[in-house]
XYZ file of C-alpha atoms in Angstrom:
435
model
C -3.078 30.753 14.332
C -2.305 31.563 10.675
C -3.404 35.160 10.124
C -4.707 35.811 6.610
C -5.386 39.305 5.276
C -6.892 40.846 2.163
C -4.674 43.514 0.589
C -4.539 46.162 -2.121
C -2.455 44.433 -4.737
C -0.652 46.019 -7.649
C -1.669 44.614 -11.032
C -0.868 45.229 -14.672
C -3.114 47.644 -16.560
C -3.881 45.507 -19.608
C -4.869 48.639 -21.520
C -1.163 49.539 -21.452
C 0.535 46.148 -21.732
C -1.853 44.087 -23.908
C -2.238 40.378 -23.227
C -1.532 39.172 -19.696
C 0.181 36.104 -21.200
C 2.919 38.384 -22.536
C 3.907 39.829 -19.175
C 3.833 36.831 -16.793
C 6.712 34.445 -15.994
C 7.433 31.350 -13.908
C 9.401 31.732 -10.641
C 12.938 33.033 -10.999
C 14.570 29.788 -9.869
C 13.286 27.752 -12.841
C 14.274 30.325 -15.486
C 17.421 29.549 -17.486
C 19.237 31.985 -19.779
C 17.270 30.908 -22.842
C 13.869 31.382 -21.204
C 15.023 34.661 -19.662
C 15.857 35.993 -23.123
C 12.552 34.743 -24.540
C 10.627 36.524 -21.775
C 12.574 39.732 -22.350
C 11.656 39.553 -26.044
C 7.983 38.783 -25.408
C 7.125 42.216 -24.006
C 8.944 45.322 -22.714
C 6.696 44.974 -19.666
C 7.364 41.314 -18.862
C 7.816 40.710 -15.143
C 11.186 39.072 -15.855
C 12.647 42.603 -15.658
C 11.614 42.656 -12.003
C 12.140 39.105 -10.745
C 15.305 38.254 -12.735
C 16.792 41.293 -14.423
C 19.761 40.509 -16.642
C 23.265 40.795 -15.309
C 25.516 43.114 -17.324
C 29.333 43.098 -17.638
C 29.399 46.719 -16.461
C 27.446 46.040 -13.244
C 28.659 47.829 -10.112
C 27.550 47.949 -6.499
C 25.343 50.945 -7.319
C 24.155 49.911 -10.770
C 23.173 46.263 -11.121
C 20.297 43.872 -11.767
C 18.645 44.848 -8.462
C 18.821 48.610 -8.946
C 17.582 48.181 -12.524
C 14.618 46.143 -11.270
C 13.839 48.923 -8.780
C 13.985 51.603 -11.506
C 11.746 49.561 -13.776
C 9.231 49.078 -10.970
C 9.177 52.797 -10.139
C 8.769 53.669 -13.820
C 5.894 51.228 -14.243
C 4.146 52.594 -11.165
C 4.637 56.197 -12.275
C 3.425 55.454 -15.807
C 0.465 53.472 -14.425
C 1.635 50.274 -16.102
C 1.126 48.808 -12.641
C -1.837 50.162 -10.677
C -2.820 49.494 -7.093
C -6.321 48.141 -6.555
C -8.619 50.528 -4.716
C -10.126 47.841 -2.443
C -8.546 45.252 -0.198
C -9.054 41.914 -1.903
C -8.386 38.225 -1.820
C -7.459 36.949 -5.276
C -8.891 33.641 -6.465
C -6.331 31.828 -8.637
C -7.091 28.721 -10.737
C -4.536 26.830 -12.871
C -5.628 24.311 -15.516
C -2.965 21.957 -16.857
C -2.174 18.482 -18.166
C 0.176 15.852 -16.740
C 0.814 12.577 -18.554
C -2.363 13.088 -20.619
C -4.634 13.887 -17.649
C -6.240 17.300 -17.221
C -6.366 18.988 -13.795
C -7.495 22.287 -12.282
C -5.829 23.475 -9.080
C -7.755 26.091 -7.110
C -6.417 28.500 -4.523
C -6.302 32.123 -3.496
C -3.687 34.821 -2.959
C -3.558 36.653 0.362
C -1.236 38.338 2.780
C -0.125 35.952 5.527
C 1.397 37.200 8.773
C 5.025 36.136 9.079
C 6.111 34.004 12.009
C 9.222 31.922 12.680
C 8.884 28.539 11.028
C 7.567 25.887 13.385
C 7.045 28.387 16.212
C 3.373 28.927 15.437
C 1.192 27.605 12.636
C 3.498 27.841 9.601
C 5.759 24.899 8.764
C 8.530 24.205 6.263
C 9.470 20.871 4.717
C 12.617 21.730 2.726
C 16.110 22.904 3.583
C 17.288 26.277 2.272
C 20.637 27.618 1.094
C 22.207 31.006 1.888
C 22.933 32.064 -1.707
C 19.340 32.299 -2.976
C 18.234 34.028 0.242
C 20.929 36.695 -0.111
C 19.878 37.231 -3.734
C 16.178 37.613 -2.892
C 16.948 39.885 0.098
C 18.719 42.336 -2.190
C 15.647 42.331 -4.416
C 13.338 42.880 -1.418
C 15.396 45.903 -0.380
C 15.565 47.310 -3.905
C 11.896 46.975 -4.810
C 9.971 46.966 -1.516
C 7.566 44.506 -3.089
C 6.658 40.814 -2.984
C 6.962 40.064 -6.690
C 6.148 36.333 -6.546
C 3.840 34.357 -4.263
C 4.929 31.654 -1.849
C 2.936 28.419 -2.220
C 1.197 27.360 0.994
C -1.070 24.412 1.801
C -3.748 24.155 4.459
C -6.001 21.291 5.659
C -9.656 21.659 4.668
C -11.380 18.305 4.232
C -14.649 19.882 3.113
C -13.179 22.446 0.699
C -15.354 25.066 2.385
C -12.845 27.918 2.119
C -12.245 27.631 -1.620
C -15.911 26.921 -2.385
C -16.861 30.120 -0.570
C -14.400 32.154 -2.630
C -15.415 30.536 -5.907
C -19.033 31.306 -5.063
C -18.073 34.933 -4.365
C -16.662 35.423 -7.877
C -19.771 33.820 -9.373
C -19.936 34.173 -13.134
C -17.622 37.179 -13.363
C -14.971 36.972 -16.065
C -11.410 36.352 -14.876
C -8.131 37.728 -16.102
C -6.505 34.881 -18.024
C -2.956 34.007 -19.046
C -1.277 31.006 -20.678
C 2.366 30.334 -19.838
C 5.188 28.763 -21.871
C 4.158 25.254 -20.736
C 0.527 25.690 -21.775
C -0.774 26.097 -18.213
C -3.848 28.345 -18.182
C -4.121 30.658 -15.163
C -7.264 32.565 -14.189
C -7.489 35.344 -11.602
C -10.448 37.039 -9.916
C -10.416 39.737 -7.204
C -12.806 39.154 -4.298
C -13.699 42.492 -2.698
C -16.908 41.438 -0.901
C -16.015 42.065 2.744
C -18.489 39.520 4.047
C -16.805 36.786 2.016
C -13.336 38.056 2.960
C -14.203 38.094 6.667
C -15.694 34.601 6.503
C -12.595 33.198 4.784
C -10.105 34.864 7.111
C -12.106 33.548 10.070
C -12.129 29.992 8.732
C -8.395 30.105 7.995
C -7.452 31.352 11.461
C -7.167 27.975 13.259
C -5.522 26.198 10.331
C -1.806 25.448 9.961
C -0.044 26.344 6.733
C 2.640 24.122 5.188
C 5.002 25.744 2.697
C 5.001 23.741 -0.521
C 7.304 25.998 -2.556
C 9.096 29.261 -1.851
C 11.004 28.367 1.322
C 13.861 30.712 0.395
C 11.466 33.629 -0.138
C 9.669 32.964 3.149
C 12.909 32.950 5.136
C 14.006 36.058 3.229
C 10.748 37.781 4.206
C 11.485 36.958 7.854
C 14.961 38.470 7.545
C 13.558 41.556 5.803
C 11.044 42.006 8.641
C 13.825 41.779 11.242
C 15.775 44.471 9.417
C 12.712 46.697 9.097
C 12.029 46.360 12.822
C 15.654 47.198 13.643
C 15.342 50.329 11.492
C 12.088 51.325 13.211
C 10.075 50.786 10.024
C 7.763 48.016 11.256
C 6.964 48.868 14.862
C 3.253 48.746 14.053
C 2.245 45.038 13.980
C -0.094 45.867 11.094
C 2.728 47.316 8.966
C 3.129 45.703 5.553
C 6.542 44.018 6.199
C 4.853 41.825 8.838
C 3.110 39.964 6.010
C 4.100 38.031 2.908
C 2.275 37.216 -0.337
C 1.110 33.620 -0.382
C -1.014 31.373 -2.586
C -3.090 29.099 -0.367
C -4.376 25.749 -1.634
C -6.322 23.103 0.258
C -4.427 19.872 0.801
C -7.576 18.109 -0.390
C -7.916 20.062 -3.626
C -8.439 17.525 -6.474
C -6.016 19.458 -8.672
C -3.115 19.300 -6.222
C -0.446 17.291 -8.076
C 2.927 16.252 -6.654
C 5.211 14.979 -9.391
C 7.964 12.466 -8.703
C 11.561 13.590 -8.939
C 13.577 10.839 -10.612
C 17.356 10.684 -10.303
C 19.813 10.339 -13.184
C 22.972 9.141 -11.482
C 26.498 9.482 -12.899
C 29.929 8.804 -11.472
C 29.302 5.063 -11.052
C 31.693 3.696 -13.630
C 30.663 0.455 -15.343
C 27.279 -0.212 -13.775
C 25.351 -3.189 -15.149
C 22.153 -4.758 -13.820
C 24.182 -7.700 -12.468
C 26.611 -5.417 -10.627
C 23.735 -3.394 -9.167
C 22.119 -6.590 -7.872
C 25.410 -7.528 -6.188
C 25.664 -4.115 -4.491
C 22.040 -3.807 -3.388
C 20.915 -7.408 -2.988
C 21.494 -7.614 0.752
C 18.970 -4.881 1.496
C 16.660 -4.931 -1.536
C 14.508 -7.600 -3.134
C 15.328 -7.042 -6.824
C 13.236 -8.190 -9.777
C 14.073 -7.713 -13.467
C 11.099 -6.142 -15.267
C 12.176 -5.545 -18.839
C 14.375 -3.758 -21.304
C 14.304 -0.317 -22.934
C 11.413 2.110 -22.894
C 8.780 -0.561 -22.311
C 10.746 -1.954 -19.391
C 10.852 1.526 -17.849
C 7.114 2.032 -18.349
C 6.324 -1.353 -16.820
C 8.612 -0.597 -13.872
C 6.907 2.741 -13.221
C 3.444 1.178 -13.486
C 4.416 -1.331 -10.796
C 5.693 1.452 -8.535
C 2.499 3.468 -9.013
C 0.280 0.444 -8.427
C 2.229 -0.447 -5.286
C 1.644 3.015 -3.828
C 4.238 2.623 -1.079
C 7.600 4.256 -0.401
C 9.335 0.865 -0.340
C 9.644 0.276 -4.086
C 12.240 1.957 -6.316
C 12.953 1.465 -10.007
C 16.512 1.067 -11.334
C 17.542 1.363 -14.992
C 21.153 0.578 -15.878
C 22.176 2.347 -19.081
C 24.998 -0.065 -19.937
C 22.582 -2.935 -20.673
C 19.320 -0.926 -20.852
C 17.705 -3.213 -18.250
C 15.099 -2.109 -15.729
C 14.364 -3.709 -12.383
C 12.418 -2.925 -9.244
C 13.998 -2.954 -5.812
C 11.889 -3.378 -2.686
C 13.622 -2.103 0.428
C 13.630 -4.645 3.270
C 16.055 -3.271 5.899
C 14.284 -0.474 7.823
C 16.441 -1.234 10.862
C 19.505 -0.199 8.849
C 17.949 3.195 8.096
C 17.370 3.630 11.833
C 21.092 3.041 12.364
C 22.164 5.335 9.517
C 19.791 8.215 10.331
C 18.966 7.951 14.058
C 18.381 11.698 14.329
C 15.350 11.475 12.040
C 11.825 10.201 12.607
C 10.505 6.905 11.326
C 8.400 8.794 8.758
C 11.489 10.565 7.392
C 13.516 7.341 7.272
C 10.667 5.612 5.438
C 10.662 8.016 2.489
C 11.907 6.435 -0.724
C 14.077 9.469 -1.390
C 15.658 9.134 2.082
C 16.437 5.462 1.483
C 17.906 6.320 -1.913
C 20.176 9.102 -0.714
C 21.202 7.794 2.698
C 21.567 4.087 1.941
C 21.900 3.525 -1.811
C 23.925 6.579 -2.854
C 25.453 7.503 0.486
C 26.533 4.025 1.591
C 26.174 1.077 -0.792
C 27.367 2.678 -4.024
C 29.900 4.963 -2.334
C 31.458 2.006 -0.491
C 31.944 0.340 -3.860
C 34.280 3.149 -4.873
C 31.714 5.259 -6.733
C 31.206 9.001 -6.393
C 27.567 9.360 -7.419
C 26.177 12.674 -8.642
C 22.525 13.319 -9.531
C 20.562 15.172 -12.143
C 16.832 15.522 -11.545
C 13.873 15.000 -13.903
C 10.142 14.734 -13.290
C 8.688 12.912 -16.279
C 9.137 9.227 -17.069
C 10.026 9.945 -20.691
C 12.904 12.167 -19.512
C 14.349 9.256 -17.536
C 13.818 6.884 -20.484
C 15.508 9.243 -22.941
C 18.471 9.936 -20.652
C 19.028 6.240 -20.008
C 18.786 5.343 -23.712
C 21.238 8.118 -24.627
C 23.589 6.936 -21.849
C 23.560 10.395 -20.254
C 23.800 8.634 -16.884
C 24.901 5.233 -15.648
C 21.799 4.668 -13.525
C 18.270 6.050 -13.733
C 16.279 5.725 -10.505
C 12.482 6.005 -10.551
C 11.313 7.395 -7.216
C 7.717 7.471 -5.928
C 6.683 10.993 -4.902
C 6.148 11.940 -1.296
C 2.480 12.492 -0.490
C 0.684 15.335 1.275
C 0.494 13.080 4.330
C 4.295 12.877 4.358
C 4.624 16.655 4.020
C 2.195 17.256 6.889
C 3.690 14.588 9.155
C 7.363 15.419 8.608
C 6.994 19.209 8.526
C 4.707 19.071 11.549
C 7.510 17.238 13.358
C 9.805 20.194 12.480
C 11.919 18.039 10.174
C 13.074 18.890 6.665
C 12.813 16.391 3.823
C 15.846 15.497 1.708
C 16.421 17.789 -1.289
C 14.097 17.336 -4.267
C 11.548 15.311 -2.316
C 8.501 17.127 -3.687
C 7.670 18.924 -6.919
C 4.307 20.644 -6.875
C 3.248 21.140 -10.481
C 2.644 23.595 -12.003
C 4.685 26.447 -10.590
C 2.871 29.640 -9.620
C 3.124 32.553 -12.021
C 4.823 35.836 -11.235
C 3.072 38.907 -12.629
C -0.560 38.284 -11.683
C -0.546 40.429 -8.549
C 2.157 42.091 -6.405
C 2.124 42.770 -2.657
C 3.618 46.100 -1.506
C 5.919 45.980 1.506
C 5.553 49.695 2.118
C 2.321 51.582 2.714
C -1.052 49.833 2.700
């Protein structure tokens, strides 16, 4: 079972730091140098100094971005910039945002979740990880002894009972509120009522948890726990390193949005609509939809209306033409990826990467490389500016795909899901030492 715990989180004292909006940040892995500098300038207490401290030319093994983050954290704790809550709490977390002109509110809660090997119990992953980011985050774990950013987990709850219970517990109390650089409004409440906490942890016990975002941090937390156990620092199964900070959202939450991840493909040489039809026509039913921005919009509307994983959109920059391609050779995917399940082979992103990019275009002498965007207008603009030879509109994987494929202990191809918006860092921190 997934074991959920309330905890005594560390939070900013707004009497010291001012507006919460000035001290929060998105996850480290979506912060470029420009945003990093902007966050540094926003406040001397911005969480960027913890999650992604600047590298300096004079860095050494003993004085670097990790040791600086640790010093900053100790200073903030000593100066009471960060204070630990007196009561064990679950933290209700709402995010209100807009996508393509539609307004959504995603509801969840922050808790400690007991670590367990992925797929060995009730916690499942759906993405592959890479060693570099895990080594980076492990150094930060060791330096700070703190979960600085939450992992994003999903659980099945058809009735919404868990979240409704927590929202009822906070009642009409005023939340802490922050607005990030994308205009996403986040609200946070602490739930200290032990009756509500006990009811929620009981309801969550039988439920599986699927990691939506934060796979690298989860695997890093597992490695950190192993090292703590080897050092005799986590022999008590209730010790803090046995748990990790996680945001938990119902799979049925109306505000749960998975954005598509479109591909901007380069390295194809002179790629026209006619040449693409020649290369793909054996395995795809291709139909020309239109030209320019309107052609792209019409193509995407057809893909959305279709609702399947069989239909892709292709925009060739050379002639600015857009066409749909319906995949009609599932038996070929079975031959090309026999080690994977039928569900995995049926994903549009699997068909794109295994068949289109990995076989059909590569056999034609191309060496395709991808850049990734999430909004239709980004694909339209890149195609019009000829920043790629081919723009591919890809339907997003659904929660059903995540549950089915992860539950089968498979990992989706890279960039299969993009849960929007990202979770903020800086709302609450989970100590890995003490209580």
